[in-house]
Short mmCIF file of C-alpha atoms in Angstrom, two decimals:
data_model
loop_
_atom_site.label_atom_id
_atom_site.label_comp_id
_atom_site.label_asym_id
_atom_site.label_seq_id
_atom_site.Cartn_x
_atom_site.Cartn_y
_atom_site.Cartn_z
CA UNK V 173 -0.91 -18.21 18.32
CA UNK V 174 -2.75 -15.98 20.73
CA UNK V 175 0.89 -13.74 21.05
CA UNK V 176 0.41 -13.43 17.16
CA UNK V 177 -3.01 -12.18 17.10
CA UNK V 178 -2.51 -10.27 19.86
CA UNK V 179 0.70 -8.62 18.22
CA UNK V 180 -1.74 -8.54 14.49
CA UNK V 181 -4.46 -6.56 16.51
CA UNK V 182 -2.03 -3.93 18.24
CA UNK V 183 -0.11 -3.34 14.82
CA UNK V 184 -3.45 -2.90 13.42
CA UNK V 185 -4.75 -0.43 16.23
CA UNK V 186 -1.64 1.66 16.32
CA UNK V 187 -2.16 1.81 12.36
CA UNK V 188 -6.29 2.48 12.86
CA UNK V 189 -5.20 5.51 15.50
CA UNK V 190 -2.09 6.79 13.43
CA UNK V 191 -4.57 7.30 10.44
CA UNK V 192 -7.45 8.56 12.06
CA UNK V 193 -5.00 11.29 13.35
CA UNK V 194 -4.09 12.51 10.31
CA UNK V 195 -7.67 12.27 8.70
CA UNK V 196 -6.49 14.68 5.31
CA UNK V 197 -4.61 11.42 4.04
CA UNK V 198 -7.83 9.20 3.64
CA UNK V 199 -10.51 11.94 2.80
CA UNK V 200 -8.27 12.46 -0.39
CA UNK V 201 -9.77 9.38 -2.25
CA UNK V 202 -12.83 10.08 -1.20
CA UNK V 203 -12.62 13.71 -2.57
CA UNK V 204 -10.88 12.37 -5.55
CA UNK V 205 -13.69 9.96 -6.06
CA UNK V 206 -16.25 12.92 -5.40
CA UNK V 207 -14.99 15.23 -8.05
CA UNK V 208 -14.43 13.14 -10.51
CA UNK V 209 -18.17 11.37 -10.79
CA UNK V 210 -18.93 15.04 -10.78
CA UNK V 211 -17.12 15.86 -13.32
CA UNK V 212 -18.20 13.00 -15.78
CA UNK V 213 -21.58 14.89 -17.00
CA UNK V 214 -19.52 17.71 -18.15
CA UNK V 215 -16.98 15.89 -19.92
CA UNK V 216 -19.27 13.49 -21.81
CA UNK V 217 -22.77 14.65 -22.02
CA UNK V 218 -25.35 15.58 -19.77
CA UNK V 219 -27.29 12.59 -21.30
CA UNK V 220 -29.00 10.96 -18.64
CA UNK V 221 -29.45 7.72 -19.96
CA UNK V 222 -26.23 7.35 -21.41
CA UNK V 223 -24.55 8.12 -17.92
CA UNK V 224 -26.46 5.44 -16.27
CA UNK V 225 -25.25 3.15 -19.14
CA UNK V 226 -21.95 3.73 -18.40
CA UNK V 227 -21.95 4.40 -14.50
CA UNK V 228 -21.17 0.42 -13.07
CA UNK V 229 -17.95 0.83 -15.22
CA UNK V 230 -17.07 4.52 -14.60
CA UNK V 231 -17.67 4.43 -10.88
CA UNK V 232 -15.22 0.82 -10.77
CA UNK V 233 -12.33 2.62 -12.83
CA UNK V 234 -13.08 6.04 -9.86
CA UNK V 235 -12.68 3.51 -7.62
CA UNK V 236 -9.44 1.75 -8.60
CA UNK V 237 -7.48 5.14 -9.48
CA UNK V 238 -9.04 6.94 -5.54
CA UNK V 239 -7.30 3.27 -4.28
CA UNK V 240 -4.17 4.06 -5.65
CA UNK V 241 -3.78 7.31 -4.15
CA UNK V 242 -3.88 5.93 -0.60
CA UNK V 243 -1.59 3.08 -1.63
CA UNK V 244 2.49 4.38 -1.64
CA UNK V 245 1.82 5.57 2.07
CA UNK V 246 1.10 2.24 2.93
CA UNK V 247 4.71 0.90 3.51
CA UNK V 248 6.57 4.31 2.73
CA UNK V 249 5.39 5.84 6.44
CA UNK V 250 6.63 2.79 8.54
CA UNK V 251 9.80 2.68 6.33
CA UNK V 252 10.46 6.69 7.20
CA UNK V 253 10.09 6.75 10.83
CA UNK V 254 11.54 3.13 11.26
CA UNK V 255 8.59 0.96 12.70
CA UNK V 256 8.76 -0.88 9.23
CA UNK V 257 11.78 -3.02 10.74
CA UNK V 258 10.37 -3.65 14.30
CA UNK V 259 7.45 -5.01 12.89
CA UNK V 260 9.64 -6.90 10.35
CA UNK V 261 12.16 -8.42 13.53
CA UNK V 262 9.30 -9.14 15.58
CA UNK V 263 8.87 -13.11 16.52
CA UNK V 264 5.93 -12.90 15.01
CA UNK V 265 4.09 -14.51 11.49
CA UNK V 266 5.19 -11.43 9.04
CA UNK V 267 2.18 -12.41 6.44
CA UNK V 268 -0.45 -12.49 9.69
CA UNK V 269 1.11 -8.82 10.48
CA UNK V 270 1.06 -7.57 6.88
CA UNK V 271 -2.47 -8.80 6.82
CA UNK V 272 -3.66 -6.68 9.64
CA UNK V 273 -1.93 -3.54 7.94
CA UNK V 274 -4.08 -4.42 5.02
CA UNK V 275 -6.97 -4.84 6.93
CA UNK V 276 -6.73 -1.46 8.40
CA UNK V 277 -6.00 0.21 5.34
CA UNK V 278 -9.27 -1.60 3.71
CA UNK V 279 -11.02 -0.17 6.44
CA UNK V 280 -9.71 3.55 6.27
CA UNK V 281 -9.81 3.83 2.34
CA UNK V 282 -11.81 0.93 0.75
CA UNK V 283 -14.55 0.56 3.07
CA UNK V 284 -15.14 4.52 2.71
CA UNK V 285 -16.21 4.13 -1.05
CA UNK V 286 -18.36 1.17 -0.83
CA UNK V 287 -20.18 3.16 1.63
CA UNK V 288 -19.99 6.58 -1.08
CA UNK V 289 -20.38 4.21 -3.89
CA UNK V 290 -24.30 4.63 -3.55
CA UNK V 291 -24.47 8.15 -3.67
CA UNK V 292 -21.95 8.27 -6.47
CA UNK V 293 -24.22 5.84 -8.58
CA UNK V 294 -27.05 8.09 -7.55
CA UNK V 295 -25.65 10.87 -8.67
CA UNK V 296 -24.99 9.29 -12.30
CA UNK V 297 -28.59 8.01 -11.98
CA UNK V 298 -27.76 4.15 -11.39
CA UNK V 299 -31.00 2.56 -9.88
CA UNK V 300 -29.17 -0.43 -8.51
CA UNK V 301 -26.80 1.09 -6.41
CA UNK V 302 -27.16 -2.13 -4.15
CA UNK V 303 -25.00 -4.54 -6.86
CA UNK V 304 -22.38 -1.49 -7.27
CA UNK V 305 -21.62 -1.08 -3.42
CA UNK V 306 -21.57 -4.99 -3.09
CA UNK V 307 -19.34 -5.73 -5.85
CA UNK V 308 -17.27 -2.84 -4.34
CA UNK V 309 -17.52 -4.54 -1.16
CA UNK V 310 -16.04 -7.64 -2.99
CA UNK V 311 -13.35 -5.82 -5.02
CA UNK V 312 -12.14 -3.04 -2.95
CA UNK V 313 -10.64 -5.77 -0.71
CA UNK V 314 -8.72 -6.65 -3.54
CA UNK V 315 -7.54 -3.59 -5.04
CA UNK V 316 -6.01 -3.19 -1.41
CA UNK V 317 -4.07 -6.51 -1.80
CA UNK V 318 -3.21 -6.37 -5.20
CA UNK V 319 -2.16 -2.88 -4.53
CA UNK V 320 -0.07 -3.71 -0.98
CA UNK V 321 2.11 -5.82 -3.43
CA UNK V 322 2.71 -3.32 -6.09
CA UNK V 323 3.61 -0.71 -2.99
CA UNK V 324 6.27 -2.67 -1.57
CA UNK V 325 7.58 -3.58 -4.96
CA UNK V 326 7.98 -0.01 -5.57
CA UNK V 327 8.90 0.59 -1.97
CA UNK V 328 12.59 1.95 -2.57
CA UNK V 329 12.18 2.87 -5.82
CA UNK V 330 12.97 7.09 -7.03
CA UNK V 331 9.40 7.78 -8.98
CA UNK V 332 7.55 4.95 -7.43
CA UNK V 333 3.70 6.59 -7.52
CA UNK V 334 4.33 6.61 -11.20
CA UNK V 335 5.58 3.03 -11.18
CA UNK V 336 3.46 2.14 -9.27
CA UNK V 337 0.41 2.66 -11.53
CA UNK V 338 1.83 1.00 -14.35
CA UNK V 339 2.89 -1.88 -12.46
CA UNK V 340 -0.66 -2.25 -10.53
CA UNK V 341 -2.98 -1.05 -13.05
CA UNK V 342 -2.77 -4.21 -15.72
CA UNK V 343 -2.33 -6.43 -12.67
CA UNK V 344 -5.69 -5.08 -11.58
CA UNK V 345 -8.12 -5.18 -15.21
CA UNK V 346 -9.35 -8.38 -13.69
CA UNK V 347 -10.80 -7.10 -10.80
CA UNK V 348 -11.94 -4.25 -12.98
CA UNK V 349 -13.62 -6.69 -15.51
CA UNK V 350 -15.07 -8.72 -13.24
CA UNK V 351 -16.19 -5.61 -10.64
CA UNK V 352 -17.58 -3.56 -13.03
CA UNK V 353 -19.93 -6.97 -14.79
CA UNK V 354 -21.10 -7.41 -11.48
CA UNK V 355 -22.45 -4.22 -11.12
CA UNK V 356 -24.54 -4.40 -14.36
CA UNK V 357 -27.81 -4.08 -13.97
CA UNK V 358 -29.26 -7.94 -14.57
CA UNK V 359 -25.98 -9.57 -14.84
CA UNK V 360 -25.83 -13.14 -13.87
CA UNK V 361 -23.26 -15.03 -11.23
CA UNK V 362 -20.47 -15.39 -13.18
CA UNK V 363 -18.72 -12.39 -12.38
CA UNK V 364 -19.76 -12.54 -8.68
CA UNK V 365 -18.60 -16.00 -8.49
CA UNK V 366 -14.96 -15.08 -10.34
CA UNK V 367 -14.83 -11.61 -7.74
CA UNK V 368 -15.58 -13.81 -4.84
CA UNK V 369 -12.66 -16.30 -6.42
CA UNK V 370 -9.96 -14.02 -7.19
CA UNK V 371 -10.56 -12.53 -3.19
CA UNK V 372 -10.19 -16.04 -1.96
CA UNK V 373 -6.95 -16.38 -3.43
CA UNK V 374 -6.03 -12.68 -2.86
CA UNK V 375 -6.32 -12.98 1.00
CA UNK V 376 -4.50 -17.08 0.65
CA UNK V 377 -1.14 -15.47 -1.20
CA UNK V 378 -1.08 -11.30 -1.34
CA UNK V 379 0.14 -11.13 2.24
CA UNK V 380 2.93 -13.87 2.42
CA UNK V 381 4.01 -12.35 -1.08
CA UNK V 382 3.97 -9.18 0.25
CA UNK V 383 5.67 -10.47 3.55
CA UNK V 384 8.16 -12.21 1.25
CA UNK V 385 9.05 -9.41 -0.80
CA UNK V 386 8.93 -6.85 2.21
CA UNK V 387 12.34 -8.75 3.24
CA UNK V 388 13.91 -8.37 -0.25
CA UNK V 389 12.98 -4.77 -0.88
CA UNK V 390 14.78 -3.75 2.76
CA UNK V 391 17.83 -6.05 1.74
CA UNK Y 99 9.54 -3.81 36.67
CA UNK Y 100 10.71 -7.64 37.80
CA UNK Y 101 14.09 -7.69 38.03
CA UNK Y 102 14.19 -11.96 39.37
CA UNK Y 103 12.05 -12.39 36.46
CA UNK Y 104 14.04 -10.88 34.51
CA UNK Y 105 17.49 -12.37 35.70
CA UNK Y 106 15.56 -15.82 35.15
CA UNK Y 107 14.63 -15.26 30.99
CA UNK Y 108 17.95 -14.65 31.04
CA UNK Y 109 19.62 -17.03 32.99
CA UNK Y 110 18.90 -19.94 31.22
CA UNK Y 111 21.25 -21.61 28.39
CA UNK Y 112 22.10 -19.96 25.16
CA UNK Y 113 24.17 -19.81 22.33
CA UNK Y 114 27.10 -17.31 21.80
CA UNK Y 115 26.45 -14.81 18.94
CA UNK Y 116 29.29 -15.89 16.04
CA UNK Y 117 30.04 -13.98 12.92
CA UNK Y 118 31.68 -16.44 10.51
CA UNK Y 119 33.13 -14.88 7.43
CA UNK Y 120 30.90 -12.38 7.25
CA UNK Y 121 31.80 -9.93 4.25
CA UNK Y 122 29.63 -7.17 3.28
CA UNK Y 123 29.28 -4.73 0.14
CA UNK Y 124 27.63 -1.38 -0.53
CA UNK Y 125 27.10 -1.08 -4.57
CA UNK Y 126 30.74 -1.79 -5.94
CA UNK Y 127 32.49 -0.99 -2.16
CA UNK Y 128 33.67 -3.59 0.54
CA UNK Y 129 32.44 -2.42 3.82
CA UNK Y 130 34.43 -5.52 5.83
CA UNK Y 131 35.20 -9.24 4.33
CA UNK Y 132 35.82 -12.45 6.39
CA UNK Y 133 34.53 -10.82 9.84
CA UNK Y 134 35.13 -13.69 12.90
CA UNK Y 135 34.05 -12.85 15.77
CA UNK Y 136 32.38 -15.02 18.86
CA UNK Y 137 30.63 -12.57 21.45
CA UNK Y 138 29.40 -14.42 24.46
CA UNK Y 139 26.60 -13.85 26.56
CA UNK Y 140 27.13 -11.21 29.09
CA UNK Y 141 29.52 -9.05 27.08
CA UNK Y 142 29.48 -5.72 25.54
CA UNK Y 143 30.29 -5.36 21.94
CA UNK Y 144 31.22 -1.63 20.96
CA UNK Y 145 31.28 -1.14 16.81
CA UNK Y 146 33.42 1.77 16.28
CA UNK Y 147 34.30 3.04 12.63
CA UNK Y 148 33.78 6.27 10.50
CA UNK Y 149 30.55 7.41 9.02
CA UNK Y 150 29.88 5.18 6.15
CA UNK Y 151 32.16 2.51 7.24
CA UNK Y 152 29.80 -0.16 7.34
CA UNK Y 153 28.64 -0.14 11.23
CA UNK Y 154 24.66 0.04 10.82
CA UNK Y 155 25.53 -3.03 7.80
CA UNK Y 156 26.70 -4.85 10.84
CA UNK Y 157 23.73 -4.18 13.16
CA UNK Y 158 21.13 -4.72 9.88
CA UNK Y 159 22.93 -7.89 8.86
CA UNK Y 160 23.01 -9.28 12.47
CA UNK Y 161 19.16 -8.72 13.00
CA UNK Y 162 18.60 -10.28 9.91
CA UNK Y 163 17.56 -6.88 8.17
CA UNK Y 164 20.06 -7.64 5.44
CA UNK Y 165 21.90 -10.40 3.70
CA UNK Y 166 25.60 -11.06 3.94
CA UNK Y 167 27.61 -10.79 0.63
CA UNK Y 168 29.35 -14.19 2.12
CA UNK Y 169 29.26 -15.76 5.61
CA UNK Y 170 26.75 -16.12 8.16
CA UNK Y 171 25.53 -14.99 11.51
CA UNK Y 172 24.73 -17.62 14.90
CA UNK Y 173 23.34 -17.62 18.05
CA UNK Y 174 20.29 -14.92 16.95
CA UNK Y 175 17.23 -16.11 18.21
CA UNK Y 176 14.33 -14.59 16.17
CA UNK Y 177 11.89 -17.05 16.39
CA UNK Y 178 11.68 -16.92 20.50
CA UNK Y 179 11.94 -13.35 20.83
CA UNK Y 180 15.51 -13.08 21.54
CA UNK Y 181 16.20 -9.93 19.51
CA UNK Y 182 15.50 -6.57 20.83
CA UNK Y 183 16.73 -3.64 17.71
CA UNK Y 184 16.57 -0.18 18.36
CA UNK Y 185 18.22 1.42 14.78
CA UNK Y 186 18.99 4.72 13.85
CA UNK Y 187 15.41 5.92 13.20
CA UNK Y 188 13.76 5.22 16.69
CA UNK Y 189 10.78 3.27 15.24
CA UNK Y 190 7.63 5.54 16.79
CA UNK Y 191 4.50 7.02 15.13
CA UNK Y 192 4.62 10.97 15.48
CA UNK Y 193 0.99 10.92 15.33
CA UNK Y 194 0.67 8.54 18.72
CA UNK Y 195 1.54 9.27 22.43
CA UNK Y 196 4.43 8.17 24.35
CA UNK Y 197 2.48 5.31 25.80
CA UNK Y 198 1.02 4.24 22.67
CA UNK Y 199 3.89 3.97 21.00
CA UNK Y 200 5.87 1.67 24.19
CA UNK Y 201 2.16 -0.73 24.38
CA UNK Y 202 2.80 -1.19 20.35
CA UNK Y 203 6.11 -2.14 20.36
CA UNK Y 204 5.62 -4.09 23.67
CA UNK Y 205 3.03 -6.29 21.80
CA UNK Y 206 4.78 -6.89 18.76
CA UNK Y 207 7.66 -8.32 20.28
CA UNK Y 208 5.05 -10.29 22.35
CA UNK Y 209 6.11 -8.92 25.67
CA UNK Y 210 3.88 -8.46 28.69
CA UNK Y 211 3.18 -4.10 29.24
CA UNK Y 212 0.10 -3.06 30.70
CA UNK Y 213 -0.30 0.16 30.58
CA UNK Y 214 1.33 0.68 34.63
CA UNK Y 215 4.45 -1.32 33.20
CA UNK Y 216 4.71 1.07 30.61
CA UNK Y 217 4.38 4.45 32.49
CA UNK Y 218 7.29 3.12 34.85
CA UNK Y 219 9.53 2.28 31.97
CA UNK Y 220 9.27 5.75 30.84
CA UNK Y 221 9.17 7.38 33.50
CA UNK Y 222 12.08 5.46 34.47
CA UNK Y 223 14.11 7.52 31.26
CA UNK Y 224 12.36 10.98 33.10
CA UNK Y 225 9.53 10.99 30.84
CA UNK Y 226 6.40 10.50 33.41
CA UNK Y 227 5.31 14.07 32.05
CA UNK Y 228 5.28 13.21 28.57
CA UNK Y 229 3.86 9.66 28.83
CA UNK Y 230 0.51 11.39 27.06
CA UNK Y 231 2.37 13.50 24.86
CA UNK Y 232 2.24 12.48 20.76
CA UNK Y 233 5.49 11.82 19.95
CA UNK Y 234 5.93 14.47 17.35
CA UNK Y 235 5.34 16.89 20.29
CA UNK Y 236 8.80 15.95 21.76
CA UNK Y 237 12.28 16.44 21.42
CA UNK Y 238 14.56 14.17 19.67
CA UNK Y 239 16.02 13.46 23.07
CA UNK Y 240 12.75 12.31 24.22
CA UNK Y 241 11.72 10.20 21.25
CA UNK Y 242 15.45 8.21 21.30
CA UNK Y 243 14.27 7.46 25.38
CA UNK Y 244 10.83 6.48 24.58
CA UNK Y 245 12.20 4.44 21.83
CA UNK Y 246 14.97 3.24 24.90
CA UNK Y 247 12.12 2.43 27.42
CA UNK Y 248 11.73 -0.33 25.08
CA UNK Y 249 14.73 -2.16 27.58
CA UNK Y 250 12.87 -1.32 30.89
CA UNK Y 251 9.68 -3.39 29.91
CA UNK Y 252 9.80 -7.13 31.90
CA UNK Y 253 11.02 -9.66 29.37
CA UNK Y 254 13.91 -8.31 27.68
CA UNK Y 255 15.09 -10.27 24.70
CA UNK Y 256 18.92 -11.67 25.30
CA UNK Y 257 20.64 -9.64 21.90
CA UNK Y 258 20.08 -6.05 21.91
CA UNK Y 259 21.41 -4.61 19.14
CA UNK Y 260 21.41 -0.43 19.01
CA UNK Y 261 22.17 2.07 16.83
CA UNK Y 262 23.70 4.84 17.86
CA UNK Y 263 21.81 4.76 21.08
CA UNK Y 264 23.53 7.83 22.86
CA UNK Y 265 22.82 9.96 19.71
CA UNK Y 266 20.39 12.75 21.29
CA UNK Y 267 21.19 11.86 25.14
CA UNK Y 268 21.85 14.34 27.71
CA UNK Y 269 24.67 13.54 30.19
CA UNK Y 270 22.53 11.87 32.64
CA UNK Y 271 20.33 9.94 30.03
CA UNK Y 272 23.88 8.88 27.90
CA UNK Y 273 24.55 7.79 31.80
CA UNK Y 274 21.73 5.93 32.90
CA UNK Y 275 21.84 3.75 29.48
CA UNK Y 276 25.27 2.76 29.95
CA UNK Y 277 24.13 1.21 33.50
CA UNK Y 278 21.63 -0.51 31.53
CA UNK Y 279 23.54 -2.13 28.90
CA UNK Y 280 25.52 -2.77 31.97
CA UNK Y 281 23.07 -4.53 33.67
CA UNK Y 282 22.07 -6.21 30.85
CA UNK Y 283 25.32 -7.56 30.56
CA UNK Y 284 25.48 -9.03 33.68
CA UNK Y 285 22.48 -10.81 33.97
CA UNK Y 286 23.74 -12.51 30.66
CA UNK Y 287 22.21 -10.62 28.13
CA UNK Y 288 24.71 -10.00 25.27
CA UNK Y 289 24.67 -6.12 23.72
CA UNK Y 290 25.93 -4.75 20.37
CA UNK Y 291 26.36 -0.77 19.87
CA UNK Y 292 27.57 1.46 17.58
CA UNK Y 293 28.48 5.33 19.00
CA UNK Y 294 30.69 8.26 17.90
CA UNK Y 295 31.36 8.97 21.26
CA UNK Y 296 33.28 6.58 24.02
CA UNK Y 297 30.11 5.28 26.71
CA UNK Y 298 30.93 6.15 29.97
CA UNK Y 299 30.63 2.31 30.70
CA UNK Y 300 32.25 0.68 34.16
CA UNK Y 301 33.94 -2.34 32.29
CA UNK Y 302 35.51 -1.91 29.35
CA UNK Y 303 33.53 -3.68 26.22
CA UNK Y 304 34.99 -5.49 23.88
CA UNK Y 305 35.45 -2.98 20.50
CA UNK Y 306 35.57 -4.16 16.95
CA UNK Y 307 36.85 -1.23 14.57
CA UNK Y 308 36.23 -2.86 11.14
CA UNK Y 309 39.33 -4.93 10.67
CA UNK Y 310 40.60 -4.92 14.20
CA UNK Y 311 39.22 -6.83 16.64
CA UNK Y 312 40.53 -5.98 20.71
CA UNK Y 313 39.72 -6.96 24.08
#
């Protein structure tokens, strides 16, 4: 077992210093994220009140389009330069490796807007930016699972961004139901407890589906 | 690098590799049907065939990368680490140094490499200037023998399987890895290869041109 985590952790650093070397790939959901919020009191109204009505449930749908951005790299990078299969042969648990990729991608693009997420409500005029950033703290986790499946799925395929999106989006309105009710002002548990839920299973199946799959798309 | 500990991981008991009726498509065309062969440990395999013909199906289907269209492959030990695949693509991060790249690997196929084990492996392949250098900063020549210095590390699984490895050699490099399939070999490691070009090895492998099996 300690060989395993010791193989998870130096997957996941080579992926932590392979991103952070290339540091235009994960500022692009943040800028995405960035100019869009900015450009929601020109496209609706610059009606104060109304934007902080509607900012919990803008800011969640910002979120889950800027976490699709980062998403067909996620695979598609180790597949083109051919690490993708000696991670895949080594003697190691594939779903333990696959979650340490996701892990480090979490870190490098979720983790990044739940930190924004407060200026972003801000800037919409939320006053409880605190629920938004922690139900993005819950969710964003997700979005990075739900979305590691969709990106192998659409690993090999001609168009796959595209694809992609429709496959992931309808797989991911829970999340967005649930994220964006938690960040309500004065909402109750419910949709805390069902985030917290639908993470729980999330990190129990995503990764030995996606580990699972991983071996079928390279078939 | 430990060449007693080495000759001892391989030295003890192990089963032959066996292809048994292994047949293999692409789309609608046969790339080889009812394959037999038995390679033993300590010998040389040589896949020889035309571009397209079906030699990198071998390797993939072999390491398990693929599944047979029929038949079955024996004697590959994932589990325990007895699989060592270098393919066509030589499996490093542009963005990461020499070094980085050989400690990654190293650890994923849970083999011992600190970081002196790793600077001797490449500089072993001529690389002890580069050992710092990202990987996209080389030439293809050096990035197929940092990918290679993956064999010098302590360790070495029994099966190595390689794609192509003399692609992007110079004479002495195309040299030096024949001596260590070689090597391999005779410490009873077992080694499957595809190349274009004949390997200037000492003992003849054995050669399997799809549908014709010698030696």
């Amino acid at each position: 077992m300690a060989t395993a985590l010791h193989a998870a952790s130096a997957l996941a650093r080579r992926d932590l210093r392979a991103a952070l070397r290339q540091p235009g790939e994960l500022l692009a959901p943040l800028g995405f994220a960035l100019v869009v919020v900015a450009l929601f009191p020109l496209g609706l109204a610059p009606d104060a009140a109304l934007l902080r009505q509607l900012a919990p449930g803008l800011l969640w749908v910002v979120a889950l389009l800027a976490s699709l951005l980062a998403l067909p790299r996620l695979f598609a990078a180790d597949l083109a330069d051919g690490t993708l299969e000696q991670w895949l042969l080594a003697p190691q648990p594939r779903a333990l490796l696959v979650l340490a990729k996701l892990a480090v991608h979490w870190l490098l693009t979720g983790l990044p807007l739940v930190l924004l997420a407060p200026l972003l409500g801000l800037l919409l005029g939320l006053e409880q930016v605190g629920a938004l950033a922690l139900s993005l703290l819950l969710g964003t986790p997700l979005l990075s699972l739900l979305g590691a499946l969709g990106a192998v799925l659409t690993l090999q395929a001609r168009a796959g961004t595209g694809l992609l999106a429709l496959l992931l989006l309808p797989l991911e309105v829970p999340v967005l139901v649930f994220g964006s009710a938690a960040a309500q002002p004065g909402s109750g548990a419910a949709p805390w407890y069902l985030l917290a839920a639908l993470l729980a299973a999330g990190l129990a199946l995503t990764p030995w589906a996606c580990a699972a799959a991983l071996s079928l798309t390279l078939d | 690098m430990s060449l007693a500990h080495t000759a001892q991981t391989l030295a003890a008991p192990r089963p032959p590799l066996a292809l048994r009726g292994l047949t293999q498509a692409h789309g609608e065309r046969l790339l080889f049907a009812e394959l037999e062969l038995l390679l033993q440990p300590g010998e040389l395999l040589w896949v020889q065939g035309a571009n397209g013909s079906g030699k990198t199906s071998l390797l993939r289907l072999i390491c398990g990368l693929a599944q047979p269209w029929a038949g079955r492959v024996e004697g590959v030990e994932h589990a325990k680490g007895g699989l060592l695949y270098i393919g066509h693509l030589p499996g490093l991060k542009g963005s990461l140094s020499a070094l980085e790249n050989l400690q990654a690997a190293a650890a994923l196929e849970g083999r011992p490499c600190d970081g002196a084990q790793a600077r001797t492996a490449l500089a072993a392949w001529g690389l002890a200037e580069q050992v710092d250098l990202r990987v996209d900063q080389l030439s293809q020549g050096q990035a197929r023998r940092v990918a290679l210095a993956r064999l010098l590390l302590p360790e070495p699984p029994r099966l190595w399987v390689l794609d192509e490895p003399f692609a992007a050699l110079d004479e002495a490099s195309v040299r030096q890895l024949a001596q260590r399939l070689e090597a391999h070999a005779e410490l009873g490691g077992t080694v499957v290869f595809t190349s274009h070009l004949a390997p200037p090895l000492q003992r003849a492998p054995r050669t399997l041109r799809f549908g014709a099996l010698s030696n």
